Tab-separated table of C-alpha atoms and ligand atoms in Angstrom:
chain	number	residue	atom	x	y	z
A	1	UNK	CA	-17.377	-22.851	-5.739
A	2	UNK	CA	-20.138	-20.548	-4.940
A	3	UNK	CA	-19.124	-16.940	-3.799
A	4	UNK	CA	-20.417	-17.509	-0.353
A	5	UNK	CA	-18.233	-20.692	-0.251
A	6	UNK	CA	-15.599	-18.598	-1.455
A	7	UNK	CA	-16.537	-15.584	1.052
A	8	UNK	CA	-15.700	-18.535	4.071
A	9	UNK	CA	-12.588	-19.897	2.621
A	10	UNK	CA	-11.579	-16.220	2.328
A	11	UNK	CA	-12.319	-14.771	5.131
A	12	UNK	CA	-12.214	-17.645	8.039
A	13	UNK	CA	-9.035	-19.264	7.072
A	14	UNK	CA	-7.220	-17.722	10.526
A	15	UNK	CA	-8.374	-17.850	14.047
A	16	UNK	CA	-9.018	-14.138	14.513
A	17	UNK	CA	-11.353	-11.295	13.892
A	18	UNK	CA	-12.320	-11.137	10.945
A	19	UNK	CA	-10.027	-9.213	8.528
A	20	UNK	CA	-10.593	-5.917	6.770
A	21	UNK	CA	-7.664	-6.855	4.033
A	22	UNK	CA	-7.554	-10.948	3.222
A	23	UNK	CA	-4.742	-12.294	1.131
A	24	UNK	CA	-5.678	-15.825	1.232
A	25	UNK	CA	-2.539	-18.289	-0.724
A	26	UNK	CA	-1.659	-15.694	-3.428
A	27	UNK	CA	0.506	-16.613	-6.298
A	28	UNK	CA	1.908	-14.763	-8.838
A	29	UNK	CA	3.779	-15.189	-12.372
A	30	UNK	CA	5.902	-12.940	-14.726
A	31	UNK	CA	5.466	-15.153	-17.836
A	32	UNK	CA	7.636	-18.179	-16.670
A	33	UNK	CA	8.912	-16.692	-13.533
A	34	UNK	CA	7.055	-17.783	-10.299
A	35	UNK	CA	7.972	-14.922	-7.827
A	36	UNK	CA	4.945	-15.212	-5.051
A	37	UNK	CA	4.885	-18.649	-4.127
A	38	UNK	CA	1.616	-19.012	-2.124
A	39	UNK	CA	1.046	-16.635	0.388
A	40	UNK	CA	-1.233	-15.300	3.140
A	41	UNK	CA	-1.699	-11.999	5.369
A	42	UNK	CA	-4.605	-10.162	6.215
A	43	UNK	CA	-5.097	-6.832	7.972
A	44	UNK	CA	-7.570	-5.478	10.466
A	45	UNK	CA	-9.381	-1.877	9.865
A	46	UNK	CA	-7.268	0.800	11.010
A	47	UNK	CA	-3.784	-1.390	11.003
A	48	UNK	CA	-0.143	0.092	9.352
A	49	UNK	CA	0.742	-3.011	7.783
A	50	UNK	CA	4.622	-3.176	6.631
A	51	UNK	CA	5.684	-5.207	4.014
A	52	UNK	CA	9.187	-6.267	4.057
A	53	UNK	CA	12.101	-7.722	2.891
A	54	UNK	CA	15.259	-8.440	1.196
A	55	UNK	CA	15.455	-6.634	-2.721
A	56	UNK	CA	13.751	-8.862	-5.070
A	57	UNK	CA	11.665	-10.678	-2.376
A	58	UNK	CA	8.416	-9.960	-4.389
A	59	UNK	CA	7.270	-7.260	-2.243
A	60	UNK	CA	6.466	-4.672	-5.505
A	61	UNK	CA	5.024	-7.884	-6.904
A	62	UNK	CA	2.757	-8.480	-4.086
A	63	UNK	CA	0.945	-5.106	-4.100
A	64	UNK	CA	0.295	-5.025	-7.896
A	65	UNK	CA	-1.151	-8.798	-7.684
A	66	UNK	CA	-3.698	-7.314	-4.726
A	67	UNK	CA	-4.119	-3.569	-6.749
A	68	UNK	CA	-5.033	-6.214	-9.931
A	69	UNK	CA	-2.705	-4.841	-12.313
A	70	UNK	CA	-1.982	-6.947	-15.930
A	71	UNK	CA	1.235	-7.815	-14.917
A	72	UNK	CA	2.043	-10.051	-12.742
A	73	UNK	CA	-0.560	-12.738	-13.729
A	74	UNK	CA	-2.045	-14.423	-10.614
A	75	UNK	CA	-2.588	-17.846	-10.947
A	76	UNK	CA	-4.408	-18.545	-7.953
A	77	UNK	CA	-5.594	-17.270	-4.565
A	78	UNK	CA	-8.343	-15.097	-2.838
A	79	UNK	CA	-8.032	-11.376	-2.245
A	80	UNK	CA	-10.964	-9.786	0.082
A	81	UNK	CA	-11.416	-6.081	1.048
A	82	UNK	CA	-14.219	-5.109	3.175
A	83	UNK	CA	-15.901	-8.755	1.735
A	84	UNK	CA	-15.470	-7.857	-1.544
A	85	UNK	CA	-13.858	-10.666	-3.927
A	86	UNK	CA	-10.935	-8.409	-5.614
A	87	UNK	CA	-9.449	-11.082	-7.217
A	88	UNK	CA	-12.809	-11.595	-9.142
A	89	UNK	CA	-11.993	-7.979	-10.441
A	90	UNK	CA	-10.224	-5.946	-13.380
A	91	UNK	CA	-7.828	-3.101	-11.746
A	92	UNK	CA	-10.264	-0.461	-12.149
A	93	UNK	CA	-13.141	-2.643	-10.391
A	94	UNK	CA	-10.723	-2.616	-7.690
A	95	UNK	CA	-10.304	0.740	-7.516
A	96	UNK	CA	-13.804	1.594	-7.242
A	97	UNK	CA	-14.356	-0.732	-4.510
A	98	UNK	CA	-11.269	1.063	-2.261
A	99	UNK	CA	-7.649	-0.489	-3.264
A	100	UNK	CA	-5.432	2.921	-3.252
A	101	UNK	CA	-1.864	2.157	-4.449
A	102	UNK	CA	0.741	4.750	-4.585
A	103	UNK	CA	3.266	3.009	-6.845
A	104	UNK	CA	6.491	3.629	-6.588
A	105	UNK	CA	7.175	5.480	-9.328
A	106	UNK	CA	4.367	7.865	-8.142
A	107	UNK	CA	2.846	8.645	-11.616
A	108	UNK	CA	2.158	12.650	-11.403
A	109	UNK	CA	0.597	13.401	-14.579
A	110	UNK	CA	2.994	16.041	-16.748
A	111	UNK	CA	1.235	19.390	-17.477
A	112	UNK	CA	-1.385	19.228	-14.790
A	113	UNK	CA	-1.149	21.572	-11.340
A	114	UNK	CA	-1.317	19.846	-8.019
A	115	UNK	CA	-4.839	20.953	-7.963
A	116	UNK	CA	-5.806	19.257	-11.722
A	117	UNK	CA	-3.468	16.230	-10.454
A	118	UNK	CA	-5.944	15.848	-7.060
A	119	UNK	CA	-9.397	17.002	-9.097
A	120	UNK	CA	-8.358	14.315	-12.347
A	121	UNK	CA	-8.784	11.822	-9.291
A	122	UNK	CA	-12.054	12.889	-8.269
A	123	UNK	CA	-13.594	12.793	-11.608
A	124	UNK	CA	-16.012	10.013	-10.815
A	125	UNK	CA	-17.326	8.672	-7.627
A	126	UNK	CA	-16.801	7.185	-4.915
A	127	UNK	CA	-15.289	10.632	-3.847
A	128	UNK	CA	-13.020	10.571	-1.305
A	129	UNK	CA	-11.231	13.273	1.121
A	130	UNK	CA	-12.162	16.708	0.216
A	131	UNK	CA	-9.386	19.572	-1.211
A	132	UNK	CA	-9.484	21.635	2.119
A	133	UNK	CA	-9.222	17.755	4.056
A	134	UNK	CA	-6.256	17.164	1.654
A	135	UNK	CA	-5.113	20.892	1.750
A	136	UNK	CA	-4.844	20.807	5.969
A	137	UNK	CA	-3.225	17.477	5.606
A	138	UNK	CA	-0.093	18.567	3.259
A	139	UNK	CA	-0.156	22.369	3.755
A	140	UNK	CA	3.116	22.351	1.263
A	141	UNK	CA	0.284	21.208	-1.602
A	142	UNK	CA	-1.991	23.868	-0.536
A	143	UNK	CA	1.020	26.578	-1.492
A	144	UNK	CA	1.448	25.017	-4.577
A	145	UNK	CA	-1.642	24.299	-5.384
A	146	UNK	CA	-0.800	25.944	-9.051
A	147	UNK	CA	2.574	24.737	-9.422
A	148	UNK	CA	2.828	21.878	-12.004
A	149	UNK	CA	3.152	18.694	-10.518
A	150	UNK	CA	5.965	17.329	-11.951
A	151	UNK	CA	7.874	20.314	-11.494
A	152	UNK	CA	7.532	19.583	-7.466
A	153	UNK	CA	10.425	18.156	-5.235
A	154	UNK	CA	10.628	14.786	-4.934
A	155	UNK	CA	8.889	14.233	-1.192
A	156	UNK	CA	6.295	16.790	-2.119
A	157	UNK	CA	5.296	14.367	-5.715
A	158	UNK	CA	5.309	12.036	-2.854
A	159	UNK	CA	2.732	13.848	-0.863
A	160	UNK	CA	0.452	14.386	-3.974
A	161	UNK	CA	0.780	10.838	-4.800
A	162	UNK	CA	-0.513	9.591	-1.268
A	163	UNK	CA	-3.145	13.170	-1.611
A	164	UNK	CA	-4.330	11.815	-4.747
A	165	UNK	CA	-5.159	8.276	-3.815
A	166	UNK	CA	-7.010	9.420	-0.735
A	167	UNK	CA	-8.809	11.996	-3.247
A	168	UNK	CA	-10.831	8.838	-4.213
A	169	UNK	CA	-13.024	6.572	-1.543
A	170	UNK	CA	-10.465	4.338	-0.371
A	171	UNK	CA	-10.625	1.049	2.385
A	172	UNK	CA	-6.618	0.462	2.156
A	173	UNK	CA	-3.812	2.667	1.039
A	174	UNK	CA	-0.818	1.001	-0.573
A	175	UNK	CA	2.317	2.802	-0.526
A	176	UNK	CA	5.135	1.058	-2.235
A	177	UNK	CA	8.769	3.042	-0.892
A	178	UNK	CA	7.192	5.760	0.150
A	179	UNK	CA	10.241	7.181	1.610
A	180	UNK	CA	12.773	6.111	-1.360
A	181	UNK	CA	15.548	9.054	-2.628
A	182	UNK	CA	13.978	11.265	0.391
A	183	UNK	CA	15.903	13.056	2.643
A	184	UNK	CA	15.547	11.997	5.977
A	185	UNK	CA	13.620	15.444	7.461
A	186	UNK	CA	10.949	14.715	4.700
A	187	UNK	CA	10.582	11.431	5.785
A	188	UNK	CA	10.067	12.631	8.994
A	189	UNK	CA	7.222	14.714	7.700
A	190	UNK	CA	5.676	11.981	5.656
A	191	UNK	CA	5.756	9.728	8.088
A	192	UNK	CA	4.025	12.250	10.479
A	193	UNK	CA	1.534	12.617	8.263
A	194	UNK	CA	0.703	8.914	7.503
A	195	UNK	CA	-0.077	8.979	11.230
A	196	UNK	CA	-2.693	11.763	11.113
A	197	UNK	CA	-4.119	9.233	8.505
A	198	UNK	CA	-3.736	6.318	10.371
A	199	UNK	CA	-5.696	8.891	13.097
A	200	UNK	CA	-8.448	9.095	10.558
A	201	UNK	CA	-9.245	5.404	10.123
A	202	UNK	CA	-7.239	4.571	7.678
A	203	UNK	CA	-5.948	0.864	6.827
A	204	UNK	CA	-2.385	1.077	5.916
A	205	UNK	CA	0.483	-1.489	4.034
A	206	UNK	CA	3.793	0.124	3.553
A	207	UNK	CA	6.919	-1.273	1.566
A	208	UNK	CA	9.920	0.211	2.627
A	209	UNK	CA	13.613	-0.731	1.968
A	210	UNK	CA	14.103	2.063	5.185
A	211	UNK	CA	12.790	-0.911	7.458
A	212	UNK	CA	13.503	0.253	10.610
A	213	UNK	CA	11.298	3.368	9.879
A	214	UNK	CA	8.242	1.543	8.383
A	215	UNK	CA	8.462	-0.621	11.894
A	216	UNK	CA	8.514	2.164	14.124
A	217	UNK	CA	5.443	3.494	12.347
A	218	UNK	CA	3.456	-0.093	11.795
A	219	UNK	CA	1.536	-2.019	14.331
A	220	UNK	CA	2.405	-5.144	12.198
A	221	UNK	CA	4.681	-6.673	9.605
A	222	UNK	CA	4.833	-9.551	7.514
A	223	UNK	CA	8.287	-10.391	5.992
A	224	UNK	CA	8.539	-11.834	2.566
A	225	UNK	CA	11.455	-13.805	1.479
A	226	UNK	CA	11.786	-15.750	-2.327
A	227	UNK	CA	8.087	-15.793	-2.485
A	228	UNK	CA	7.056	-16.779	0.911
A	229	UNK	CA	6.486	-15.055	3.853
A	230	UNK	CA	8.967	-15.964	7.013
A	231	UNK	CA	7.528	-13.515	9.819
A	232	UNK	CA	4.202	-12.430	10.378
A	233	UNK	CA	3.367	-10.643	13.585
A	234	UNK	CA	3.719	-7.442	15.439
A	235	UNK	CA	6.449	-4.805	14.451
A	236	UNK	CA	7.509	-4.436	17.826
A	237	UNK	CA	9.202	-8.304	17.707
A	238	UNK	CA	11.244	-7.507	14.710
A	239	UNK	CA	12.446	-4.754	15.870
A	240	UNK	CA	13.215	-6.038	18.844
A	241	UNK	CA	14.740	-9.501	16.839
A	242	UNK	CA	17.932	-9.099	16.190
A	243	UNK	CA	18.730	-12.477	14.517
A	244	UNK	CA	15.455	-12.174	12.397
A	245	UNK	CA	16.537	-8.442	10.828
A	246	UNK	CA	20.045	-9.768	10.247
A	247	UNK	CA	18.447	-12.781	8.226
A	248	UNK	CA	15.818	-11.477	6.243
A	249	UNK	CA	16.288	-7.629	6.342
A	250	UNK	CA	20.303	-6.938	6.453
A	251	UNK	CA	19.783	-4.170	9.401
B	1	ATP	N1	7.968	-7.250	-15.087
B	1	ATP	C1	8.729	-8.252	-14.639
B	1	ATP	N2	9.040	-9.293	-15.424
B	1	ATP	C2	9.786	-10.351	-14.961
B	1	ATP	N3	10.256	-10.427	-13.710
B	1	ATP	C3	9.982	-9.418	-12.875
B	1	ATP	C4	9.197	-8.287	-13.291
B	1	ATP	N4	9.092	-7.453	-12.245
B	1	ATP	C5	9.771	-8.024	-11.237
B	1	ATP	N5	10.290	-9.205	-11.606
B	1	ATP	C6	11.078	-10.120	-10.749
B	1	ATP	O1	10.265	-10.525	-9.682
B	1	ATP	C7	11.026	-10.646	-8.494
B	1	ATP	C8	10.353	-9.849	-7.396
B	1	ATP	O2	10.379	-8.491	-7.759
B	1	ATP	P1	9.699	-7.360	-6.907
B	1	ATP	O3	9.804	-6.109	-7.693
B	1	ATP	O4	8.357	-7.795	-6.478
B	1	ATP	O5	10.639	-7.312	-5.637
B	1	ATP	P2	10.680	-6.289	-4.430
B	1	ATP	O6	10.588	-7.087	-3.191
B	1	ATP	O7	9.690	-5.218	-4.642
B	1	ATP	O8	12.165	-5.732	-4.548
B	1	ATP	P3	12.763	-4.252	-4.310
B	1	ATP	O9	12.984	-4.145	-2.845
B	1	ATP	O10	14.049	-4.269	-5.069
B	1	ATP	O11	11.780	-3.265	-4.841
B	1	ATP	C9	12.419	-10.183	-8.843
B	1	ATP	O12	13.223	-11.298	-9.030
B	1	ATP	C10	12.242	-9.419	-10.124
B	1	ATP	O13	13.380	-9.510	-10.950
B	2	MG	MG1	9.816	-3.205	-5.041
């Protein structure tokens, strides 16, 4: 297939607008273990996108398949940001052309300050938001600018995770339980924050096991479920679907 073939398939497979973020019938191996079983999502520029579902569902699995990390091993599917072919690319490739994920493990390097942690980031180009930008965005970074950054608390490693991937040019931020061991007045602060980002023109997909606070801050969510996806559509319904959160989210 040619890549402008592959550009339609990819991109015109719904009805609507044409879609910033295109997962187009993903799936995804570990070794013999078929965890995403052929699925599709897309997002529109400027969206919060959340992610959800039951422990297990493939969710973590989903966002390294679209960041193009070795593991898991996609067999087959189309991934498009901004018209570029990601799943045509090596992780790093992906990087460069705007995937941000903040895994969840957050990855702070030991034995670097906040400020080496955001600069590392912004060793080659595309550049991205500026120190000062990042600096008025998490003010607690800014006073700890010279603190080592694994010697920070655990929702402030969180804010220099989500500071470092916007350090670089990024089209999508992916934030995989953001809000995981946090207590809840940090979340409260995070969360404020990924709406000053959101402000900014940032396209946004959040995991969260804390459903009911990714939906409050997404305009949309797709739920996941052994593989496949069982809701797709605005946060709003699920939160307002009672049946639907009992089944596939236990809330
Ligand atoms: N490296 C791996 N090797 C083999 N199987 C894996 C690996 N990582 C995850 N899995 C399996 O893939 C399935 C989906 O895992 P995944 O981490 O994507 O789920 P999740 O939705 O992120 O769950 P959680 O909410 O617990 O984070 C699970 O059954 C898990 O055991
Ligand atoms: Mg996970």
């Amino acid at each position: 297939m040619t890549t402008a073939a592959k550009a339609s398939t990819g991109v015109n497979h719904a009805t609507t607008a044409p879609a910033y973020l295109d997962v187009w019938d993903l799936h995804a191996y570990y070794g013999e273990s078929y965890i995403v079983q052929g699925i599709s999502f897309k997002i529109h520029e400027g969206e919060i996108l959340a992610l959800l579902g039951r422990n297990g569902a493939g969710k973590t699995t989903t966002l390294r398949a679209i960041a193009r990390l070795d593991e898991p091993q996609v067999s087959h599917g189309e991934i498009w940001l901004d018209h570029k072919p990601l799943h045509q690319m090596k992780s790093y490739e992906a990087a460069t052309n705007g995937l941000g994920l903040v895994p969840e493990d957050r990855r702070i390097i030991a034995g670097l300050t906040v400020e080496e942690n955001l600069k590392l980031a912004q060793i080659a180009p595309p550049i991205g938001w500026s120190l000062d930008r990042l600096y008025d965005l998490f003010p607690r970074l800014r006073e700890r600018r010279n603190q080592e950054g694994i010697t920070l608390s655990g929702g402030e490693q969180q804010m220099l995770a989500i500071a470092r991937a916007l350090a670089r040019d990024i089209k999508v931020l992916l934030l995989d339980e953001p809000y995981e061991g946090l207590a809840p007045v940090i979340v409260d602060e995070i969360e404020k924050t990924l709406r000053l980002i959101k402000e900014q023109g940032m396209t946004t997909v959040i995991v969260e096991q804390n459903a009911v606070r990714a939906l409050e801050l997404a305009d949309r969510a797709v739920i996941l479920d052994t593989g496949g996806i069982v809701f797709d559509g605005l946060a709003s319904e699920v939160l307002e679907n009672e049946e639907l959160r009992a089944e596939y989210l236990a809330i």
